[in-house]
Coordinates of C-alpha atoms and ligand atoms in Angstrom, one line a residue:
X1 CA 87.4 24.3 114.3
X2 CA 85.2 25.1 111.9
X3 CA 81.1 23.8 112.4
X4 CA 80.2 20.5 111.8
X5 CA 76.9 20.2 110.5
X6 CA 74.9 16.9 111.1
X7 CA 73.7 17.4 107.4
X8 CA 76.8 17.9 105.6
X9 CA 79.4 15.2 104.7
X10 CA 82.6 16.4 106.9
X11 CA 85.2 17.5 104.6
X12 CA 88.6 15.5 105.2
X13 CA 92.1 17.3 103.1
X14 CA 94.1 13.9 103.2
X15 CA 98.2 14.9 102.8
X16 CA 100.6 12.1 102.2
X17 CA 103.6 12.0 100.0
X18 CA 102.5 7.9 99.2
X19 CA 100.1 8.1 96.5
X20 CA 98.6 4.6 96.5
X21 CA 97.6 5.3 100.1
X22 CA 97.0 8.3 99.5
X23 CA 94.0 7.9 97.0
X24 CA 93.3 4.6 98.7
X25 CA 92.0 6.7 101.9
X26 CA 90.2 8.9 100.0
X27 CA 88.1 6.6 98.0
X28 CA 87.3 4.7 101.1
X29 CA 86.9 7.8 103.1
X30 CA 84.2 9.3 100.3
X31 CA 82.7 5.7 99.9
X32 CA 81.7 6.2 103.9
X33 CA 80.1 9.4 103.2
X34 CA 82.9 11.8 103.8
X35 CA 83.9 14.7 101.3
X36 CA 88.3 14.7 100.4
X37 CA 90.8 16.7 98.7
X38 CA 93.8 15.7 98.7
X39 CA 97.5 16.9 98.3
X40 CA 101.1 15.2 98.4
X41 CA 103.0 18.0 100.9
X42 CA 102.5 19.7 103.7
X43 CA 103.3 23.5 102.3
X44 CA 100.6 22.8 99.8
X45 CA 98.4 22.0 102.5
X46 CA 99.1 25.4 104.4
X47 CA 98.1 27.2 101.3
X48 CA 94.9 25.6 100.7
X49 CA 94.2 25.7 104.3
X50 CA 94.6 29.4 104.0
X51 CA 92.1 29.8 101.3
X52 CA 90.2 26.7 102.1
X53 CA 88.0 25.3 105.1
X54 CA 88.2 21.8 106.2
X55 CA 86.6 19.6 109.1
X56 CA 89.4 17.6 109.4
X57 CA 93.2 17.4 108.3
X58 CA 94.5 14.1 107.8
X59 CA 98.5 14.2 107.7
X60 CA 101.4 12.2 108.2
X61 CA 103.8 12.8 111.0
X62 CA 106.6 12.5 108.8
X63 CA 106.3 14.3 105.3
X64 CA 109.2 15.0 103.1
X65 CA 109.3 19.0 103.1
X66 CA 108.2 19.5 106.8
X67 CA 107.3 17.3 109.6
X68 CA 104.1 16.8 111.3
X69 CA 104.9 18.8 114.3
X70 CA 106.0 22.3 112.9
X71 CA 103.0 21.7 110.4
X72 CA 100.6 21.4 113.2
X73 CA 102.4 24.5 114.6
X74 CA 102.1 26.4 111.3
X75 CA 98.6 25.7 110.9
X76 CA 98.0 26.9 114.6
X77 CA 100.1 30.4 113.7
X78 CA 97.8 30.5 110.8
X79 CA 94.8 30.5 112.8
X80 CA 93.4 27.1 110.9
X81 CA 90.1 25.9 112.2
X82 CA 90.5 22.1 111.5
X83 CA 90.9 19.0 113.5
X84 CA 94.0 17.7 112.7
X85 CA 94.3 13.8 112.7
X86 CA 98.0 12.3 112.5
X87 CA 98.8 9.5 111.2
X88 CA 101.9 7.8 113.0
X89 CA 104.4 4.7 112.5
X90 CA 104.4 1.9 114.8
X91 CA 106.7 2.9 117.8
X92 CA 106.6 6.6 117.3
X93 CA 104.1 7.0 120.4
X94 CA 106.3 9.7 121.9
X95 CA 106.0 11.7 118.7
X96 CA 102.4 11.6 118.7
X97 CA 102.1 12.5 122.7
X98 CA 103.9 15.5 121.4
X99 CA 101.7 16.5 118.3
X100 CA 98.9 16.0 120.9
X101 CA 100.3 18.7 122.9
X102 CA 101.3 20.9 120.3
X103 CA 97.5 20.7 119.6
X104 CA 97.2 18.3 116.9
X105 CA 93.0 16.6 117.6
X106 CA 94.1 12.7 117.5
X107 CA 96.5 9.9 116.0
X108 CA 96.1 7.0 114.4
X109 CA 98.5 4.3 114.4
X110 CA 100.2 3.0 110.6
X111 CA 99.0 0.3 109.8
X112 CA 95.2 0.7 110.3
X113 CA 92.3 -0.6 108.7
X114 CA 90.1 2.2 107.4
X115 CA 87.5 1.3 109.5
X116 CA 89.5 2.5 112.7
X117 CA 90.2 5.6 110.6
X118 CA 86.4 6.2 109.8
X119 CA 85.4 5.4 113.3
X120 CA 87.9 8.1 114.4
X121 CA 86.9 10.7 112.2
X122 CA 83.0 10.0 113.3
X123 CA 84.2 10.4 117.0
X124 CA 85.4 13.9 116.0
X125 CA 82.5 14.5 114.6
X126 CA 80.1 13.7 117.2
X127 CA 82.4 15.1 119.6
X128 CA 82.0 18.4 117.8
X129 CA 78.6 18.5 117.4
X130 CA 78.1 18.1 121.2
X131 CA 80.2 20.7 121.9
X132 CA 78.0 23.2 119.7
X133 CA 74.8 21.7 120.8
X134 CA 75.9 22.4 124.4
X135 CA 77.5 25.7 123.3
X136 CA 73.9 26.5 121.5
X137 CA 72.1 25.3 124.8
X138 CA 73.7 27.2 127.2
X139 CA 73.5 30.5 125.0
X140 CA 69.7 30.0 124.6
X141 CA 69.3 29.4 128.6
X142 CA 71.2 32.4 129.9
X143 CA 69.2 34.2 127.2
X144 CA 65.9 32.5 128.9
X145 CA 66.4 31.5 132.6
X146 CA 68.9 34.1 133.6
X147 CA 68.8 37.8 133.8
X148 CA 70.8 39.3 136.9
X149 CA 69.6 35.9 138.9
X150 CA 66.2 36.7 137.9
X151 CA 65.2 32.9 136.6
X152 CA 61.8 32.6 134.4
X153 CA 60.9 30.8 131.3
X154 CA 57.3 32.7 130.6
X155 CA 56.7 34.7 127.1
X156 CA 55.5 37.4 129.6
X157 CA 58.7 37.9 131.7
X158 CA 60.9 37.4 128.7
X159 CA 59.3 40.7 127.5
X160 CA 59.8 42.0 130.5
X161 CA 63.9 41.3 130.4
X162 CA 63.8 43.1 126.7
X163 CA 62.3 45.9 128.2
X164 CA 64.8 46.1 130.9
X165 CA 67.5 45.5 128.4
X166 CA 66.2 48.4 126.2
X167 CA 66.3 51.2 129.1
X168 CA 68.5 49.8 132.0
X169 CA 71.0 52.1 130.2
X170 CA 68.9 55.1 130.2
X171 CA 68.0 57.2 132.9
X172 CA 64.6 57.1 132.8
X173 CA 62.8 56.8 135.9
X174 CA 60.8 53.3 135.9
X175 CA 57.6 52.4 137.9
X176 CA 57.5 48.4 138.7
X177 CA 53.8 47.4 139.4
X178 CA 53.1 44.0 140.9
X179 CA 51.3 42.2 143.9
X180 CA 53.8 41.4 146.8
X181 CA 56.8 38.7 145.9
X182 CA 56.3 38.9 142.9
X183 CA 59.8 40.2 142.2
X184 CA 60.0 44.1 142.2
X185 CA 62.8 44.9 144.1
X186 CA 64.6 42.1 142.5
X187 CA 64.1 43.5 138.9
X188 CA 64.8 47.2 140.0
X189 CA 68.5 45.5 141.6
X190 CA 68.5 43.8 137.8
X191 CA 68.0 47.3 136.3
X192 CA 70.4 49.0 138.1
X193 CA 72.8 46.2 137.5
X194 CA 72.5 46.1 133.7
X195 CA 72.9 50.3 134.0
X196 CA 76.4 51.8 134.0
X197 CA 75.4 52.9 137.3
X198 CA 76.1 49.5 138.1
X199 CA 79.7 50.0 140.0
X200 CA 77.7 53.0 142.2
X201 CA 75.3 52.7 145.0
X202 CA 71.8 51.0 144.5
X203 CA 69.5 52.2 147.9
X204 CA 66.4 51.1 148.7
X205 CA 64.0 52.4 151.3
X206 CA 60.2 51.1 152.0
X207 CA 58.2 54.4 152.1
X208 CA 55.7 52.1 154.2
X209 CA 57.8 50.7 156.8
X210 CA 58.9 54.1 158.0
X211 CA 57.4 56.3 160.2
X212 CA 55.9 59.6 158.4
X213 CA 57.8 62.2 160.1
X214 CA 61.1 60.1 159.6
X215 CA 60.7 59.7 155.8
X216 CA 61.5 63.1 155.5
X217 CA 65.5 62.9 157.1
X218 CA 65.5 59.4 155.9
X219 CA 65.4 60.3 151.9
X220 CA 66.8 64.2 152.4
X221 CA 68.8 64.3 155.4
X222 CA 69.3 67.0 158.2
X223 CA 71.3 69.8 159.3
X224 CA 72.3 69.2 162.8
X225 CA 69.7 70.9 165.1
X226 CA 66.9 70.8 162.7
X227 CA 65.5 69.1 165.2
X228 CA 65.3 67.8 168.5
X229 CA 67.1 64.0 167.7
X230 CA 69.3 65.8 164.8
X231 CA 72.8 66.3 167.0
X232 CA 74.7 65.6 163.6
X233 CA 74.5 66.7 160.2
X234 CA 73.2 63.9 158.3
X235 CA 73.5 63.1 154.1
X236 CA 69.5 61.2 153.4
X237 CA 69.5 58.4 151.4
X238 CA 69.5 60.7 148.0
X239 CA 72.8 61.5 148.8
X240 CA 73.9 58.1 149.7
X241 CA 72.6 56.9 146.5
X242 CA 74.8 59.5 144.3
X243 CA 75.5 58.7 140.9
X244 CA 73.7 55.2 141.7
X245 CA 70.0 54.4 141.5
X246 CA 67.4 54.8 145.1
X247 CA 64.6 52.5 144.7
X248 CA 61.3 53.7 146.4
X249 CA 59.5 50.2 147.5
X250 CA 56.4 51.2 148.0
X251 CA 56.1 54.4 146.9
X252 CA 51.8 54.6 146.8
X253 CA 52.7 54.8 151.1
X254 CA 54.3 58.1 150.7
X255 CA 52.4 61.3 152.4
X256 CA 51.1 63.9 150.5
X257 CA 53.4 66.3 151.4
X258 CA 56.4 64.3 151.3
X259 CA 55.1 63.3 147.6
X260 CA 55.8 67.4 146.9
X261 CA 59.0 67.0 147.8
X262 CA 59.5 63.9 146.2
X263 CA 58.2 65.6 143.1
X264 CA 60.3 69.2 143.1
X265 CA 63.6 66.8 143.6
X266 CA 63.1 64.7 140.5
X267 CA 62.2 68.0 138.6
X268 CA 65.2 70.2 139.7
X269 CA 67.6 67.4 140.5
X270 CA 68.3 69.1 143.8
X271 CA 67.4 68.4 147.0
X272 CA 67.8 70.2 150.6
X273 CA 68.3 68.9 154.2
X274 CA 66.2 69.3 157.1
X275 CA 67.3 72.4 158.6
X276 CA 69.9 73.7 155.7
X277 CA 69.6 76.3 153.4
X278 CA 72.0 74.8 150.3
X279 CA 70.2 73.1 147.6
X280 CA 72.0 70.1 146.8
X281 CA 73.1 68.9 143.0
X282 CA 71.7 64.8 142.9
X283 CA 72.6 62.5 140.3
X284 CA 70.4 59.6 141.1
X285 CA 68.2 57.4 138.9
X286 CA 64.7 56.9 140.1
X287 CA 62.8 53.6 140.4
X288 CA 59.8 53.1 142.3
X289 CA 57.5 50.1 143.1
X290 CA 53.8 49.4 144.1
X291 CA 51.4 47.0 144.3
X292 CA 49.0 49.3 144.6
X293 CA 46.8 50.6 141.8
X294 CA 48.0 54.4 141.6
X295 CA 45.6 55.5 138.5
X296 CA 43.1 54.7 141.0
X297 CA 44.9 56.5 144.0
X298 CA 45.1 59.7 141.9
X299 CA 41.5 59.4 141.4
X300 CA 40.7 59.5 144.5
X301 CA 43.1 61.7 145.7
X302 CA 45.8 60.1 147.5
X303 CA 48.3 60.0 145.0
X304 CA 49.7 63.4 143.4
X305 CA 48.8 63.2 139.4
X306 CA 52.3 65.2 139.0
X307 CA 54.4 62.6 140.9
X308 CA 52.3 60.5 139.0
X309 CA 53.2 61.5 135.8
X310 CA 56.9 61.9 136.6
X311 CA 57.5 58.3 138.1
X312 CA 55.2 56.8 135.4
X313 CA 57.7 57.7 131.9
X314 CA 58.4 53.7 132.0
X315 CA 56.2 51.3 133.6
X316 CA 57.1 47.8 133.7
X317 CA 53.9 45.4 135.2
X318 CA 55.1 41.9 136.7
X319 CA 52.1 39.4 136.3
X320 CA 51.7 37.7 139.4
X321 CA 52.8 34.0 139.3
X322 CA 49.5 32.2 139.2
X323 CA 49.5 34.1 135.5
X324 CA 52.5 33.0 134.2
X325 CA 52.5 28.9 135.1
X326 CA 55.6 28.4 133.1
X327 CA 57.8 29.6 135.7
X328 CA 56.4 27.7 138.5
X329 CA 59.5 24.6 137.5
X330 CA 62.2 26.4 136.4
X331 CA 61.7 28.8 139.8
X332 CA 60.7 25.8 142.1
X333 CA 64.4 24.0 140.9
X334 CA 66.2 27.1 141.1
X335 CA 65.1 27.9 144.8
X336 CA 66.2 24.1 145.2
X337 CA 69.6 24.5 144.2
X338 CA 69.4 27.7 146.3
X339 CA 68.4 26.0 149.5
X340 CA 70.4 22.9 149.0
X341 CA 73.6 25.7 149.2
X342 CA 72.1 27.6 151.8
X343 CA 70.9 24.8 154.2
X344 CA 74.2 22.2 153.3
X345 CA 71.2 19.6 151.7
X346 CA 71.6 17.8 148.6
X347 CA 68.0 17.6 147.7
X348 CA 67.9 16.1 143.8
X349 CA 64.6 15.9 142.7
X350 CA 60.4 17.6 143.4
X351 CA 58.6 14.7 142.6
X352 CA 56.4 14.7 139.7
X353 CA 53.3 14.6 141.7
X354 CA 54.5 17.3 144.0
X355 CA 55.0 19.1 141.2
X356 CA 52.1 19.0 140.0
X357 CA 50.7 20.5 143.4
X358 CA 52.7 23.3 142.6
X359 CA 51.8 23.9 139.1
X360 CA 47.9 23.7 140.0
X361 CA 48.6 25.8 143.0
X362 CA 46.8 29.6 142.9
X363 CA 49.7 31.6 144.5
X364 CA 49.0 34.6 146.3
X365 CA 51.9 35.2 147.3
X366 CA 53.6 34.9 144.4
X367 CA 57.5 33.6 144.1
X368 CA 58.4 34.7 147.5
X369 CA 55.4 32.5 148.7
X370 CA 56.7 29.3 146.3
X371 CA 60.3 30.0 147.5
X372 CA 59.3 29.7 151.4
X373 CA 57.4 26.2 150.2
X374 CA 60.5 24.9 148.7
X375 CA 62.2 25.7 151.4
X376 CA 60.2 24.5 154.5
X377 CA 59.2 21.2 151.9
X378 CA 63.4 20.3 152.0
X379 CA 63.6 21.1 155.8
X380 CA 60.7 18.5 156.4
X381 CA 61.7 16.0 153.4
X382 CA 62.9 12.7 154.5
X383 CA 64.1 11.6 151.4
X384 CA 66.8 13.3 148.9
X385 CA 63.3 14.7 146.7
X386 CA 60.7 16.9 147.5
X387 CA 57.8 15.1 148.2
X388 CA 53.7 15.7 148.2
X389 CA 53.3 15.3 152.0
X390 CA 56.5 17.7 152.4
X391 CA 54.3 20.5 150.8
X392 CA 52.4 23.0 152.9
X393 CA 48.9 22.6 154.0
X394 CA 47.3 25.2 152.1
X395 CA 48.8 23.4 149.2
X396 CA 47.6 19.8 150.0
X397 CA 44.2 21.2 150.8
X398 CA 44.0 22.6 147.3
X399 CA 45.0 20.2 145.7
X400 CA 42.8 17.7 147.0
X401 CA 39.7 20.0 146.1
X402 CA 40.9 20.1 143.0
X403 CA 41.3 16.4 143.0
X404 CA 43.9 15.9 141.8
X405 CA 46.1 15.1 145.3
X406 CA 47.4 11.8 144.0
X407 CA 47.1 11.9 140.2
X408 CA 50.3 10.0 139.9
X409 CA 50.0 6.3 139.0
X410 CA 52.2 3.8 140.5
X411 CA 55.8 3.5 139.1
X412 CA 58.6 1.0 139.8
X413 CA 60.8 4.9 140.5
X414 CA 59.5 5.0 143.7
X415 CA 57.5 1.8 145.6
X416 CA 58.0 3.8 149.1
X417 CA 55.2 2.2 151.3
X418 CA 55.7 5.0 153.7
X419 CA 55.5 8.1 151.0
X420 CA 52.1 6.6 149.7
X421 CA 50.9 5.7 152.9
X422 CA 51.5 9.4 153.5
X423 CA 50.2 10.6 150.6
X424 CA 47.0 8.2 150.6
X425 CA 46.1 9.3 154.2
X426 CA 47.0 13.1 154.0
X427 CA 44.3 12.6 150.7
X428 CA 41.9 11.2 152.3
X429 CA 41.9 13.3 155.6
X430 CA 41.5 16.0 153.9
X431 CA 38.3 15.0 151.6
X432 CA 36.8 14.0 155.0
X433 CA 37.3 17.3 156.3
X434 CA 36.1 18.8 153.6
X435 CA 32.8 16.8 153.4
X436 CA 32.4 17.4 156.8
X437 CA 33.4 21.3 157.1
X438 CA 35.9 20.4 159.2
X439 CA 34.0 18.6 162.0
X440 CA 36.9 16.7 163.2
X441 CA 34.5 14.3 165.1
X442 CA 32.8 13.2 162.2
X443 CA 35.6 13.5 159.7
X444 CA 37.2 10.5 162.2
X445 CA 34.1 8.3 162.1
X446 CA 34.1 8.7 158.0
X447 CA 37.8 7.6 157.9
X448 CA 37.1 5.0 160.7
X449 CA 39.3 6.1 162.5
X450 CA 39.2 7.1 165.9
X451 CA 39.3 10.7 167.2
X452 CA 42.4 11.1 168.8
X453 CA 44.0 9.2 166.0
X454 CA 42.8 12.0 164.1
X455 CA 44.2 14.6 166.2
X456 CA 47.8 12.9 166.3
X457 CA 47.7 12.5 162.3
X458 CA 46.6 16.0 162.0
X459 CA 49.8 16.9 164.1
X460 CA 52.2 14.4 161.9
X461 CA 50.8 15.6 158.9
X462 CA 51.3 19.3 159.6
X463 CA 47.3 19.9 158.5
X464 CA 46.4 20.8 162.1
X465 CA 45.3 24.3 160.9
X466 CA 43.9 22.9 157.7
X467 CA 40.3 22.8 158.0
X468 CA 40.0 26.6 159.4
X469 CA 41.8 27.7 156.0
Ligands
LIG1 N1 62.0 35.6 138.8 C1 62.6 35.4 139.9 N2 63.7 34.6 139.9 C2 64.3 34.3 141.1 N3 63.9 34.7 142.3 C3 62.8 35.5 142.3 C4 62.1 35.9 141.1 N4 61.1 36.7 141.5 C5 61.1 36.8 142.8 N5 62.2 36.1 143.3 C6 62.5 36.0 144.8 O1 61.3 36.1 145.5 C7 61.5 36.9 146.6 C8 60.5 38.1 146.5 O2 61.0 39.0 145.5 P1 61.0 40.6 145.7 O3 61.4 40.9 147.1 O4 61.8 41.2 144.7 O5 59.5 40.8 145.5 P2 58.7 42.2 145.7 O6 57.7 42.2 144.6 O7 59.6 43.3 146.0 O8 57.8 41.8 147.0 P3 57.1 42.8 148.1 O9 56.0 43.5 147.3 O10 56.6 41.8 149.1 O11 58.2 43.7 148.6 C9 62.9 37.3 146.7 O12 63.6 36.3 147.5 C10 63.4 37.2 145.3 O13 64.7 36.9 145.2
LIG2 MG1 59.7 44.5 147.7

């Protein structure tokens, strides 16, 4: 089908062999802001189809030189974009179940009054223009919210996905910068992924999680007896990761020496076991991750400047969350419909003002940190939405210094006694903590409250630790 434009009359080609009902539709059909043409057979139509687009056909089932079916089947054969409409006797219902099939749009039933006909057409029409809006819409947000699972909406991570786009299918070696959670490893799987390395292995190993003098076997292997543990020969992760990509998480924790090593193997692309003599051929993209500050660490002398230099050729710098605010929803619903999968829940909504907690919230530890939140806030959620007094402490608190804890006004949505009660107290417990630096005693007599009642709210509340934070 060709586009329907909200601005431009649809164009209707109107074939009947009856001339006076013929014109008759046409006038009517251009008086309700529709463009015609019109023609008296069928094999006409097919040529003017041919040179010609139209919205909509508008054809008899039964014409004089070919009938309504084997038209619709020509105009398929000839690839024609147009809805076709057919208009049918009284009694021929069978017929038109038929067309339908043989992909003819709609039918109309002879007699009709052209308002039925217009009212048809419009249904086409806004039919059609749904289906590109939709069509439109769902281009634009796998463009935006989805690269390799990676979901954002922020001008800064978009930039970041055209990067990746540019030189997943390069071989360049790429250095991922950001604080923890912030998404590293996830965008080095995303590179790989997008590479045509993508149907080989993608290994990843945390130079900081491994022992020094392991590193070494880990990421080259050993010859059997190159040591006292070594009773096999065994192929290091480089190998594993052949014709693939290794990811080096971490790679600021990698020894001095080891960092050498590191360094001659991306030059020569050749490593050497533990223990063996053979050089190796490798075929292996490089990408390695930090959250430290490595200009700095070659500064000061515990990061090679070579190494450096070798890993740096692309450097891609994620912004930590608390930078880029317009991912905060899009990544808060995502890990919702996540969880709701994982954890059999069918949590619908975050509620607006919980929301807003989040949006307002300084996160240190970046998505991984929002995605635990989400996550614990369903567990604990007694409703089917996420609600303020669901959210962790360290949330509540600073919201409430910033206060603006309860910034929602009252709506007929929600008139749950027990969520405001919630929400009211978990507010004003924490102001009294706060104006008291946490003196529980006193924060108790400010409420009016008494102590212990405190203590078993604290509990209820989950802000037992709250004050010490
Ligand atoms: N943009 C994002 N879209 C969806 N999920 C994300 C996004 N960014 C991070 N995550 C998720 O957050 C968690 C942390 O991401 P990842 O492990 O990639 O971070 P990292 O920077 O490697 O963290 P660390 O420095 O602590 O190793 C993962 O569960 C990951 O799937
Ligand atoms: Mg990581």
């Amino acid at each position: 089908m060709s586009e329907f434009a909200n601005t431009q009359p649809l164009s209707v080609l109107v074939i009947d062999d009856d001339n006076n009902l013929r014109s008759s539709i046409c006038l009517n059909l251009e008086a309700a802001g529709f463009s015609t043409a019109s023609l008296t057979s069928p094999k006409e139509a097919l040529d003017k189809l041919e040179k010609e687009n139209f919205d909509i056909v508008l054809c008899d089932l039964r014409m004089p030189d070919m009938d309504g079916l084997s038209f619709i089947k020509k105009c398929r054969e000839q690839k024609v974009s147009a809805a076709i409409v057919l208009m049918t006797a009284f009694g021929s219902h069978d017929l038109a179940l038929e067309a339908l099939r043989a992909g003819a749009y709609d039918y109309i039933s002879k007699p009709f009054e052209i308002e039925e006909l217009v009212f048809t057409l419009r249904k086409i029409q806004e039919k059609e223009n749904l289906k590109a809006e939709n069509a439109a819409l769902k281009s634009a947000i796998n463009q935006r919210y989805n690269f390799s699972n990676i979901v954002a909406r922020s001008e800064q991570m978009k930039e970041i996905f055209e990067t990746i786009k540019r030189l997943a299918s390069f071989n360049t070696t790429v250095l991922i910068v950001g604080e923890s959670g912030t998404g590293k490893e996830l965008l080095a799987r995303a590179i790989h992924h997008n590479s045509p390395r993508r149907g080989k292995p993608f290994v990843a190993i945390n130079c900081g999680a491994i022992p020094e003098h392991l590193m070494e076997s880990e990421l080259f292997g050993h010859k059997q007896g190159a040591f006292t543990d070594a009773s096999r020969d065994k192929p290091g992760l480089f190998e594993e990761a052949s014709e693939g990509t290794i990811f080096l998480d971490e790679i600021g924790e990698m020894p001095l020496h080891l960092q050498v090593k590191l360094l001659r193997a991306l030059q020569e692309q050749k490593i050497r076991r533990i223990g063996d003599e053979r050089l190796i051929d490798i075929d292996v993209r490089v990408i390695a991750a930090t959250l430290r500050n490595l200009e700095k660490d070659v500064q000061e002398g515990r990061f090679r400047d070579d190494l450096f230099y070798r890993l740096n050729v692309v450097s891609i710098k994620i912004p930590p969350l608390r930078e880029r605010p317009d991912d905060i929803q899009v990544l808060a619903e995502h890990f919702m419909k996540k969880h709701n999968k994982k954890l059999g829940l069918s949590i619908k909504a975050i509620e607006p003002a919980a929301m807003k907690c989040l949006l307002n919230y300084h996160w240190k530890g970046n998505v991984r940190e929002l995605e635990n939140c989400i996550e614990r806030a369903m567990v604990l959620s007694e409703s089917d939405s996420i609600t303020v007094d669901s959210l962790p402490p360290q949330i509540l608190k600073a919201a409430s210094e910033r206060g603006n804890y309860l910034p929602e006004p009252l709506s007929d949505d929600n008139l749950s006694i027990k969520q405001r009660t919630r929400a009211l107290e978990i507010d004003l417990i924490l102001r009294a903590l706060k104006k008291t630096g946490g003196n529980r005693t006193h924060a108790a007599k400010v409420l009016e409250i008494s102590h212990r009642a405190l203590l078993y709210k604290l509990k209820e509340y989950g802000l037992s630790d709250v004050e010490k934070g």
